[in-house]
PDB file of C-alpha atoms in Angstrom:
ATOM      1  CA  UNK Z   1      44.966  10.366 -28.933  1.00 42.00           C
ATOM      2  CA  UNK Z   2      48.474   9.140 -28.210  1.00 43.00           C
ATOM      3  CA  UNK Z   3      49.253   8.547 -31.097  1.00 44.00           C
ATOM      4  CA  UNK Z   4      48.823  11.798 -32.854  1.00 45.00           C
ATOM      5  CA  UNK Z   5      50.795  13.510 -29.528  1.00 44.00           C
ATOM      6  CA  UNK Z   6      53.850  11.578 -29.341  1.00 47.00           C
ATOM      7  CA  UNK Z   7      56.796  11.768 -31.756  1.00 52.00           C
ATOM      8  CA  UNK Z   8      58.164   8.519 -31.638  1.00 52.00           C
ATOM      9  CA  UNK Z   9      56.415   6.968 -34.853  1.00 53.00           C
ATOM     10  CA  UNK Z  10      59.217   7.196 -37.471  1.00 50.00           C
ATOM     11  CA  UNK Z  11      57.240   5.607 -41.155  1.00 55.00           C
ATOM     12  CA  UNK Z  12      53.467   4.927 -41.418  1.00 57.00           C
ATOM     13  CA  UNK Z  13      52.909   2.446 -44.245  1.00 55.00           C
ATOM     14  CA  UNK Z  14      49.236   1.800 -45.503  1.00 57.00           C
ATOM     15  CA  UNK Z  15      48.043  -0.884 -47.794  1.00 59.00           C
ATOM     16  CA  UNK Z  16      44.868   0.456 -49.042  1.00 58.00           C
ATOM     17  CA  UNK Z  17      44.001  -3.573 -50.481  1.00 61.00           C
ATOM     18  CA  UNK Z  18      44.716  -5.212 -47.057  1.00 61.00           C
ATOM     19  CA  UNK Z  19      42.723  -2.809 -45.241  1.00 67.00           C
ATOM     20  CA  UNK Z  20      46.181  -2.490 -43.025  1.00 70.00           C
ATOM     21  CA  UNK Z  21      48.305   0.056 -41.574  1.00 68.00           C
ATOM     22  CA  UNK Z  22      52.450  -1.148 -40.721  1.00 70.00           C
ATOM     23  CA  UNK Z  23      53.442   1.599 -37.934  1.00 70.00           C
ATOM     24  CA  UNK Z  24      57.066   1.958 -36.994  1.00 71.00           C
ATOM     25  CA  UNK Z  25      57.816   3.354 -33.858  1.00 67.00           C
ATOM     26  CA  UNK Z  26      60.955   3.612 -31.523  1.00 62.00           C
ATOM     27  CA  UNK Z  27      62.305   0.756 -30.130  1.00 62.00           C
ATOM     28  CA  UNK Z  28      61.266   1.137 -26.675  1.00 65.00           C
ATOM     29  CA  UNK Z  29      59.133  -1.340 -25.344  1.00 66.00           C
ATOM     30  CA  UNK Z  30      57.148   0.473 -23.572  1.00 71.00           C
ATOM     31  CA  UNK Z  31      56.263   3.256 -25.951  1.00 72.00           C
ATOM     32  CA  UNK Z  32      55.044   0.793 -28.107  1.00 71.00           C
ATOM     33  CA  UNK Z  33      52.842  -0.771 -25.212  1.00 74.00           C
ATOM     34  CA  UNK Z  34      51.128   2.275 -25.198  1.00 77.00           C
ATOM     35  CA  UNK Z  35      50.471   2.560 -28.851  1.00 74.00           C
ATOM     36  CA  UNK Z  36      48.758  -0.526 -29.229  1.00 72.00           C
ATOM     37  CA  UNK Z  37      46.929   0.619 -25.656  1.00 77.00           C
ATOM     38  CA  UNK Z  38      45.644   3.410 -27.442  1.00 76.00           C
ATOM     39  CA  UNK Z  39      44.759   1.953 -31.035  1.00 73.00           C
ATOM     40  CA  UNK Z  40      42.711  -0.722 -29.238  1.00 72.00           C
ATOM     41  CA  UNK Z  41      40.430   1.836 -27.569  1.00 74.00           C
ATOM     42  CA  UNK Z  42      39.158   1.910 -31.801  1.00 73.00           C
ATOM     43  CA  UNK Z  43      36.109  -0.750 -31.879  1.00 66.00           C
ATOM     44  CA  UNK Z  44      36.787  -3.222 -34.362  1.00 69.00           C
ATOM     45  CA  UNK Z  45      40.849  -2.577 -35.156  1.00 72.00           C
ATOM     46  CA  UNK Z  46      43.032  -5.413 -34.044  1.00 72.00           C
ATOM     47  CA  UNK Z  47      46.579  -4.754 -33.868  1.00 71.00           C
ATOM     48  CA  UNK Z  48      49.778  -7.120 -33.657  1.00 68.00           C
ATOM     49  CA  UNK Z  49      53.413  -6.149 -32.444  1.00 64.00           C
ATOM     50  CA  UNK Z  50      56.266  -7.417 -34.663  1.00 62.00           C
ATOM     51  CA  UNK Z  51      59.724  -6.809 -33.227  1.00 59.00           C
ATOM     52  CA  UNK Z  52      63.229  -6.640 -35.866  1.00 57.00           C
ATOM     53  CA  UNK Z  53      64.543  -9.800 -35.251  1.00 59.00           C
ATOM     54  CA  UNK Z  54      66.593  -9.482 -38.502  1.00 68.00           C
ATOM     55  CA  UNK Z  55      70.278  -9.951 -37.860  1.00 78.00           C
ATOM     56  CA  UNK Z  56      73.034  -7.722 -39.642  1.00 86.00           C
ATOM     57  CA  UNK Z  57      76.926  -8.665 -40.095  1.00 91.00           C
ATOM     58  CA  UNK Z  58      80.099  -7.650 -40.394  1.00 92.00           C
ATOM     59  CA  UNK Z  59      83.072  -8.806 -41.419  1.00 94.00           C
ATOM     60  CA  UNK Z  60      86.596  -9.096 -39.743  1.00 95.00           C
ATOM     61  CA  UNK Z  61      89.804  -9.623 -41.222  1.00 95.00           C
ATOM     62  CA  UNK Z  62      93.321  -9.799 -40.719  1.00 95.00           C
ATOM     63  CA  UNK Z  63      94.224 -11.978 -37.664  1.00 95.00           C
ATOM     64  CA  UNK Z  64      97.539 -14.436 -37.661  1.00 94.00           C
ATOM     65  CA  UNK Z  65      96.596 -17.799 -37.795  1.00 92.00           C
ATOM     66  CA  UNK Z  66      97.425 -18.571 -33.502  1.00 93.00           C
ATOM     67  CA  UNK Z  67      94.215 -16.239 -33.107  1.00 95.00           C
ATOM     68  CA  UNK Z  68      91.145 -18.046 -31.825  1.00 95.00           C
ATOM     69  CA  UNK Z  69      87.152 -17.638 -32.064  1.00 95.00           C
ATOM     70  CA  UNK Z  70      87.494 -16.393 -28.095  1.00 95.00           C
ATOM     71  CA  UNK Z  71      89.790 -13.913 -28.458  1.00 95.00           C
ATOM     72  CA  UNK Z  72      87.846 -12.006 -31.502  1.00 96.00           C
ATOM     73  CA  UNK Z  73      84.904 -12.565 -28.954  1.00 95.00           C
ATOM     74  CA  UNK Z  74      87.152 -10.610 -25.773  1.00 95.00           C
ATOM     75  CA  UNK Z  75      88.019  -7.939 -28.244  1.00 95.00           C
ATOM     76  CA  UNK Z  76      85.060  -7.303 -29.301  1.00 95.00           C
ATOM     77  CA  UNK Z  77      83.594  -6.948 -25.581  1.00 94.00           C
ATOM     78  CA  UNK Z  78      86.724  -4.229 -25.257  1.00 93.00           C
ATOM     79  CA  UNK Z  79      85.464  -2.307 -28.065  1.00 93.00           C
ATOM     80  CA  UNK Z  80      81.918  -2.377 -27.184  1.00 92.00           C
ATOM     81  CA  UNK Z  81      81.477  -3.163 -23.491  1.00 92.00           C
ATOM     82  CA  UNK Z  82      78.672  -5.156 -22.634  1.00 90.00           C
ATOM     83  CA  UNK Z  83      77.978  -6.806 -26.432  1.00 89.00           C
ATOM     84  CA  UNK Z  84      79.536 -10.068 -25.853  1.00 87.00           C
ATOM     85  CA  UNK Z  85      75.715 -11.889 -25.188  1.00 88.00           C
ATOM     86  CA  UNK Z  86      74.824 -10.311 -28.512  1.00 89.00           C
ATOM     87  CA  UNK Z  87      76.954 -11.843 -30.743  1.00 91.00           C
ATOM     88  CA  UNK Z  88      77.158 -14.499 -32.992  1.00 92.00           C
ATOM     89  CA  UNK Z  89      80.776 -15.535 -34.111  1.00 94.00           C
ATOM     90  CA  UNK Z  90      81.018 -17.766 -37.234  1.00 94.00           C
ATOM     91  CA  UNK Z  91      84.373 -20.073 -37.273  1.00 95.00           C
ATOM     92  CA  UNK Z  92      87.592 -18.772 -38.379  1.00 95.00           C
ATOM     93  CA  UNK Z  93      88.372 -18.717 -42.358  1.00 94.00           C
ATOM     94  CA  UNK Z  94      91.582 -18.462 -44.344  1.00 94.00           C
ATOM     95  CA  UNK Z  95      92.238 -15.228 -45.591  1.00 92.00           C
ATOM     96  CA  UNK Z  96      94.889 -13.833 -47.968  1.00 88.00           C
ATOM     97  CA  UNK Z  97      98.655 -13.581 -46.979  1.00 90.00           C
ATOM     98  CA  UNK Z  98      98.219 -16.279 -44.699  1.00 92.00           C
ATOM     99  CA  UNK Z  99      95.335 -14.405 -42.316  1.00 94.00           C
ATOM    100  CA  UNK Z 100      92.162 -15.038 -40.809  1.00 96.00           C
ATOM    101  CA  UNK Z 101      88.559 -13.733 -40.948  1.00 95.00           C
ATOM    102  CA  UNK Z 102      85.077 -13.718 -39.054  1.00 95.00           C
ATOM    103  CA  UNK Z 103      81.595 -12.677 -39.432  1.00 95.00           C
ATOM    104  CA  UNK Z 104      79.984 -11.663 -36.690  1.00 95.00           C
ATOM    105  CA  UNK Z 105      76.176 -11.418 -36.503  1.00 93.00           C
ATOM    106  CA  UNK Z 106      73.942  -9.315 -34.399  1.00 91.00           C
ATOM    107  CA  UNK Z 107      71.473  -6.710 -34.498  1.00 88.00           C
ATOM    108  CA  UNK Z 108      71.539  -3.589 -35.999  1.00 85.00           C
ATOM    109  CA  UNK Z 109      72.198  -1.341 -32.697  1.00 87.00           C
ATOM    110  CA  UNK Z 110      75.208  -3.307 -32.007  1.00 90.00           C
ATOM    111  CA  UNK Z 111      75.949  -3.265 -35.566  1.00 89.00           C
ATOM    112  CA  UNK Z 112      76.133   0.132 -35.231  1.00 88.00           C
ATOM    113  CA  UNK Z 113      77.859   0.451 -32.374  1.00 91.00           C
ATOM    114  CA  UNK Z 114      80.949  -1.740 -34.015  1.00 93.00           C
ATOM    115  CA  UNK Z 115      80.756  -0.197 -37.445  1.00 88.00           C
ATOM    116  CA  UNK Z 116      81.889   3.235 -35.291  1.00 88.00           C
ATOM    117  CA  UNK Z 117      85.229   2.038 -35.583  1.00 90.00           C
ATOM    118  CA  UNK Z 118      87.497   0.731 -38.873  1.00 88.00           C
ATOM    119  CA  UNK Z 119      89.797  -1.154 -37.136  1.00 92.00           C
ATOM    120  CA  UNK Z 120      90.297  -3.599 -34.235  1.00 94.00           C
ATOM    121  CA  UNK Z 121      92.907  -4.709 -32.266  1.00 94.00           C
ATOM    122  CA  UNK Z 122      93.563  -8.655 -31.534  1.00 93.00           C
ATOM    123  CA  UNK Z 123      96.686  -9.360 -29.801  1.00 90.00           C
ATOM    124  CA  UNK Z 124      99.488  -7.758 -31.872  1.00 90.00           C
ATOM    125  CA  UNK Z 125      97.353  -7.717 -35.202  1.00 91.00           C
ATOM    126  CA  UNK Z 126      95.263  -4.513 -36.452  1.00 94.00           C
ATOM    127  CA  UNK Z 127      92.553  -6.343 -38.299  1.00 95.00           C
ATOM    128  CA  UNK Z 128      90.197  -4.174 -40.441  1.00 93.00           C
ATOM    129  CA  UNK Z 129      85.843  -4.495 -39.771  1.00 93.00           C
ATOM    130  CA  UNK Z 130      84.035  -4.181 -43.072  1.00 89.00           C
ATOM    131  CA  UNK Z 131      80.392  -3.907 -42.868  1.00 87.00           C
ATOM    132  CA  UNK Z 132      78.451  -6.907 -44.915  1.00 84.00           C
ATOM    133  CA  UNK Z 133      77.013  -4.785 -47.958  1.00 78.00           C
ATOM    134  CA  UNK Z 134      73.579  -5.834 -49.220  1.00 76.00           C
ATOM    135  CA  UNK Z 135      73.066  -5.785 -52.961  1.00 79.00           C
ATOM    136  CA  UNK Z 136      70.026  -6.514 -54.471  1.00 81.00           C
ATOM    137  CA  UNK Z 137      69.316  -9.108 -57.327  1.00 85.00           C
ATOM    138  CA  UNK Z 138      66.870  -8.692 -59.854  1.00 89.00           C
ATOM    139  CA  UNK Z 139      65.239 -12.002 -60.300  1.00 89.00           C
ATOM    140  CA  UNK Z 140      64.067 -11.506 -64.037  1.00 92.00           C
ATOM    141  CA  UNK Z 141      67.062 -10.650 -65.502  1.00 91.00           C
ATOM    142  CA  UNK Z 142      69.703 -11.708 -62.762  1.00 90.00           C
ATOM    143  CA  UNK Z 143      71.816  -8.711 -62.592  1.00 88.00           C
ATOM    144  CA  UNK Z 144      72.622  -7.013 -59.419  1.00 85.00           C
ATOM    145  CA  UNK Z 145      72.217  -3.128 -58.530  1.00 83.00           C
ATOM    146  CA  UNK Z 146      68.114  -3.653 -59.439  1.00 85.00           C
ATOM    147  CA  UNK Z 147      65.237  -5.301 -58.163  1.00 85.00           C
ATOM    148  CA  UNK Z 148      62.322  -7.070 -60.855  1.00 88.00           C
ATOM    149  CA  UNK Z 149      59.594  -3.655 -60.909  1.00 87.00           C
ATOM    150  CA  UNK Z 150      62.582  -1.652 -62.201  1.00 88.00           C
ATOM    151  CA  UNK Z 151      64.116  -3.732 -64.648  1.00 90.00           C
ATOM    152  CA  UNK Z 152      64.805  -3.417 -68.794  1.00 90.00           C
ATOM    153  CA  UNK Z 153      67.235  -6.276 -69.179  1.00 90.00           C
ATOM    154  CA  UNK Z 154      66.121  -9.306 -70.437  1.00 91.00           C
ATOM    155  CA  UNK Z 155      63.949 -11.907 -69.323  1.00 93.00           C
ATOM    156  CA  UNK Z 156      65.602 -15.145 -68.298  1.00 92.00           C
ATOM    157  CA  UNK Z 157      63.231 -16.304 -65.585  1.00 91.00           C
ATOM    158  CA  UNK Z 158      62.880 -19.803 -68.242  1.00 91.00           C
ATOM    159  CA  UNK Z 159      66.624 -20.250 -68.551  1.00 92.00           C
ATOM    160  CA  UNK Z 160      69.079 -22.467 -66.050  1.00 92.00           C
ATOM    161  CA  UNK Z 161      70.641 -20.533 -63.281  1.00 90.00           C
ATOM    162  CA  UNK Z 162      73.800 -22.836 -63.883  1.00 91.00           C
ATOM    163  CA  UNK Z 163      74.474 -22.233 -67.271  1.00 91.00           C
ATOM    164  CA  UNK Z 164      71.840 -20.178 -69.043  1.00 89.00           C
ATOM    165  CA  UNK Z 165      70.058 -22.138 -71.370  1.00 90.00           C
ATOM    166  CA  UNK Z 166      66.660 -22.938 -71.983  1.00 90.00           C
ATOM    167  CA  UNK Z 167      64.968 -26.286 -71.531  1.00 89.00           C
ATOM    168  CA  UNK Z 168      65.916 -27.575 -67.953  1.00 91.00           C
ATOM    169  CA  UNK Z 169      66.525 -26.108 -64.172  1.00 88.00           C
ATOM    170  CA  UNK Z 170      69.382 -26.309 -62.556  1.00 89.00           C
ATOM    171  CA  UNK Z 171      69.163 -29.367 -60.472  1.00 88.00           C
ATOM    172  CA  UNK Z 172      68.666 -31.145 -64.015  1.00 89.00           C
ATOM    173  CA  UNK Z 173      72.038 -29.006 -65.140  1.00 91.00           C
ATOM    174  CA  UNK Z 174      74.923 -30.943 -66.536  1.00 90.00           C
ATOM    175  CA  UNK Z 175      76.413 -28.024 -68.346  1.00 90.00           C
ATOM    176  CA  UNK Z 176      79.572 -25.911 -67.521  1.00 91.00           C
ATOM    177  CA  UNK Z 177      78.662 -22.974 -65.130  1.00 92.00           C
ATOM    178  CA  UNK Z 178      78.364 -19.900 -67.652  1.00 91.00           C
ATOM    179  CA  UNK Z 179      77.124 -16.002 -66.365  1.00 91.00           C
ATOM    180  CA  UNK Z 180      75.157 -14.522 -69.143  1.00 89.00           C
ATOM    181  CA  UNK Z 181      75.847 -11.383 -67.471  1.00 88.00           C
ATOM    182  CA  UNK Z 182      79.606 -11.745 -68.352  1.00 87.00           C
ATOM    183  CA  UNK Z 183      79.566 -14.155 -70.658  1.00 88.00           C
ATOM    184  CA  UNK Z 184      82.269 -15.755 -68.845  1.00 89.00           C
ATOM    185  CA  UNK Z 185      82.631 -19.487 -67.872  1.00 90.00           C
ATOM    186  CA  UNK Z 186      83.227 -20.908 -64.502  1.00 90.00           C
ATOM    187  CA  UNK Z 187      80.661 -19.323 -61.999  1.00 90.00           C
ATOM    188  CA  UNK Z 188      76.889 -18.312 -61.706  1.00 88.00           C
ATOM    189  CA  UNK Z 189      74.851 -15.290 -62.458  1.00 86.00           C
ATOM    190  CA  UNK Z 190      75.461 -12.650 -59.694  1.00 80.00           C
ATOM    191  CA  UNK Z 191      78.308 -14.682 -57.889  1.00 81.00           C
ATOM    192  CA  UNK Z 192      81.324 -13.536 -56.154  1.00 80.00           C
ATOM    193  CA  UNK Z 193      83.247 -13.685 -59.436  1.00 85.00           C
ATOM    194  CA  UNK Z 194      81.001 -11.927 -61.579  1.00 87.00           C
ATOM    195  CA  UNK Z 195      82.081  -8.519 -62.945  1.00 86.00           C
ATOM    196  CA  UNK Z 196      78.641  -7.492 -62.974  1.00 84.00           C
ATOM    197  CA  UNK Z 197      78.379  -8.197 -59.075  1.00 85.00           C
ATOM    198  CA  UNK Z 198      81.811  -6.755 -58.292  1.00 85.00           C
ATOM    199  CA  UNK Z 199      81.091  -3.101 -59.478  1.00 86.00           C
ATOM    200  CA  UNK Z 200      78.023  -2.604 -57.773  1.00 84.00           C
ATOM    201  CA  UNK Z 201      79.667  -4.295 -54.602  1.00 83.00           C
ATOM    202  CA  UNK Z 202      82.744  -1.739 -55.308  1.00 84.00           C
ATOM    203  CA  UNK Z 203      80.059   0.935 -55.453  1.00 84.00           C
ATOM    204  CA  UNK Z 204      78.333   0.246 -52.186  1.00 79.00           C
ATOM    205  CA  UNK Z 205      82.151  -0.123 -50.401  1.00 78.00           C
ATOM    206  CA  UNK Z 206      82.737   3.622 -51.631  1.00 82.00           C
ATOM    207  CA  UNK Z 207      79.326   5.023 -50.501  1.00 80.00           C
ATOM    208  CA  UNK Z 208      80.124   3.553 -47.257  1.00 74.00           C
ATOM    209  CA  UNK Z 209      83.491   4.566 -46.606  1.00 73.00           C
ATOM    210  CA  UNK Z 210      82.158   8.139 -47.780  1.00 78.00           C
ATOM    211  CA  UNK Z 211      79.496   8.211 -45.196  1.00 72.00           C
ATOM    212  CA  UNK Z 212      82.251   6.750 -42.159  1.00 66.00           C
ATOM    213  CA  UNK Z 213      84.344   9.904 -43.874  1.00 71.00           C
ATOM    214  CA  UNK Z 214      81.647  12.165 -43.878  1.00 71.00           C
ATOM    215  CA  UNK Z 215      80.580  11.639 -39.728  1.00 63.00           C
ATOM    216  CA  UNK Z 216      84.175  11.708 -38.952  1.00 60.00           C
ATOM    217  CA  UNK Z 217      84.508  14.992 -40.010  1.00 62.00           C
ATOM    218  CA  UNK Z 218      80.947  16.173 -38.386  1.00 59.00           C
ATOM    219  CA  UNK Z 219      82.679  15.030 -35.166  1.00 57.00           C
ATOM    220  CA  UNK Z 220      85.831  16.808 -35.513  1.00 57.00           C
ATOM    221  CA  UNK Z 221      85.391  20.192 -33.651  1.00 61.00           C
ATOM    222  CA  UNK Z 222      85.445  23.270 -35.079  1.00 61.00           C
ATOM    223  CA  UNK Z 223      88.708  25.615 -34.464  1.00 57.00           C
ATOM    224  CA  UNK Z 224      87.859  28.436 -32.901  1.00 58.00           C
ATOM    225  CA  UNK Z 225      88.022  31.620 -35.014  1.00 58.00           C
ATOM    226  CA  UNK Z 226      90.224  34.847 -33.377  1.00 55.00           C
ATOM    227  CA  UNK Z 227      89.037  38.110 -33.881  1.00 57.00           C
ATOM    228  CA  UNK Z 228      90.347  40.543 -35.191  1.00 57.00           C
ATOM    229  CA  UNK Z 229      92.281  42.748 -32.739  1.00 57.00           C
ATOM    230  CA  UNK Z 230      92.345  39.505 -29.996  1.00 56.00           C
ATOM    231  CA  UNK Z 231      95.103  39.394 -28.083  1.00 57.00           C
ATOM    232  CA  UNK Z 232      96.524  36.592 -27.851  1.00 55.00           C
ATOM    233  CA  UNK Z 233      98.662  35.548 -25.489  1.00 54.00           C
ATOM    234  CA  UNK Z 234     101.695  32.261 -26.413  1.00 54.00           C
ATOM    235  CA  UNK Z 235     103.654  30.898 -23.443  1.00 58.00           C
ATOM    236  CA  UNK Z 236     107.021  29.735 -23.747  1.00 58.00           C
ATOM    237  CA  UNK Z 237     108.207  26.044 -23.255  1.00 57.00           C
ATOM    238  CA  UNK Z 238     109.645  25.824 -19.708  1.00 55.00           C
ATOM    239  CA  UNK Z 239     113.037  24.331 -20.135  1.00 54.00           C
ATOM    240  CA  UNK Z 240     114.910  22.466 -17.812  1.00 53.00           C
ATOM    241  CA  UNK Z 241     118.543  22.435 -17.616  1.00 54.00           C
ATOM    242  CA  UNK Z 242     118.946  18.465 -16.624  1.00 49.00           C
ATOM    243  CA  UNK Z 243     122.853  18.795 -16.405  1.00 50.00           C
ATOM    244  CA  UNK Z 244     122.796  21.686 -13.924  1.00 50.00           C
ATOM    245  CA  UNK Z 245     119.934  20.010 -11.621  1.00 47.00           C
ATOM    246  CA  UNK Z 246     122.301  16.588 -11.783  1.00 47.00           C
ATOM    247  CA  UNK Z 247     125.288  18.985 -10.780  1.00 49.00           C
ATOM    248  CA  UNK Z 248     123.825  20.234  -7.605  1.00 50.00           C
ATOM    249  CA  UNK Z 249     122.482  17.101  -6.357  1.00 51.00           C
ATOM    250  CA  UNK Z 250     125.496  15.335  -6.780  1.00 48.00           C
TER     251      UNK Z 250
END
């Protein structure tokens, strides 16, 4: 059976209740053709191909404010020939020190592809790419870092997203925005502004800059190593004397 000869399935998942089985393969079109192909030849098993259409971001920043949505766009096609029909540009934003930032959506190969590099060049400006960092929100006690099945904080699933107390919803809110997480006034549970949110976005900004550090130095290559008793053999500079040659031309 094909399946069982190829290597290009990467995670089997099973749901024993469903009766299904999610199969992840390559993405090559045609491999995965031949899959289905071959699990069809099974009486009775229907199958259905879902493609990732999920789109990933990152974010640019660091451009004067003359720079324009196009010329992100043209430097981004210089970095990554060929990615320009890929891309989704947002519009320009204020940034601190009187700059400029972008996100710029796509899919996760060109994602990749862009994430390669830490820095991008726009007309005179060096402007720095940041990946957009997922972090996960636990919806029963609102904290960040967690999702519901592993938390122990407390319940606040009946409380008002606004400003924490019982009794109403948020739409009905007239309250002060208050984070129970914090306990500090003047933004939501799990917002940019939140301490809580901050450390565990600080924590995913370290593991990545760890892992760009780490495949940096796996593509360094390695110095070769002299044996013992090598000869080696160092060549002088050649020098030129620039007044003598000037001398006899003239």
């Amino acid at each position: 059976m094909l399946v069982r000869q190829t290597q290009i399935i990467l995670k089997v998942f099973v749901a024993q209740k469903e009766n299904k089985l999610l199969i992840t393969l390559e993405k090559d079109k045609q491999k995965m053709e031949d899959v289905q192909n071959d699990i069809l030849k099974i009486k009775g098993i229907r199958t259905k191909v879902l493609e990732d259409s999920k789109k990933y971001a990152v974010h640019i920043r660091g451009m004067d404010k003359l720079c324009t949505v196009d010329e992100v766009r043209e430097a981004l096609e210089e970095l990554v020939p060929g990615i320009g029909p890929h891309l989704k540009l947002s519009e320009l934003r204020p940034f601190r020190n009187d700059r400029q930032a972008i996100t710029v959506n796509t899919d996760k190969t060109h994602i990749d592809k862009i994430t390669i590099h830490n820095e991008l060049r726009i007309g005179f400006n060096t402007c720095y790419i940041e990946r957009e960092h997922f972090i996960v929100k636990c919806r029963k006690c609102w904290a960040s870092g967690h999702v519901e099945r592993e938390c122990r904080g407390q319940d606040r699933r009946d409380r008002c997203y606004k400003c924490g107390e019982k009794g109403h919803n948020a739409k009905q809110c007239s309250g002060v925005e208050k984070c129970p997480l914090c306990l500090e006034e003047g933004h939501r549970a799990g917002s940019g502004r939140c301490r809580d949110f901050r450390r565990n976005l600080s924590m995913a900004r370290r593991e990545e800059n760890m892992r760009r550090r780490a495949s940096t130095i796996a593509s360094i290559p390695e110095t070769p190593k002299i044996k013992v008793g090598q000869n080696i053999v160092i060549r002088p500079p050649v020098l030129t004397n620039v007044s003598n040659q000037s001398s006899q031309q003239s």
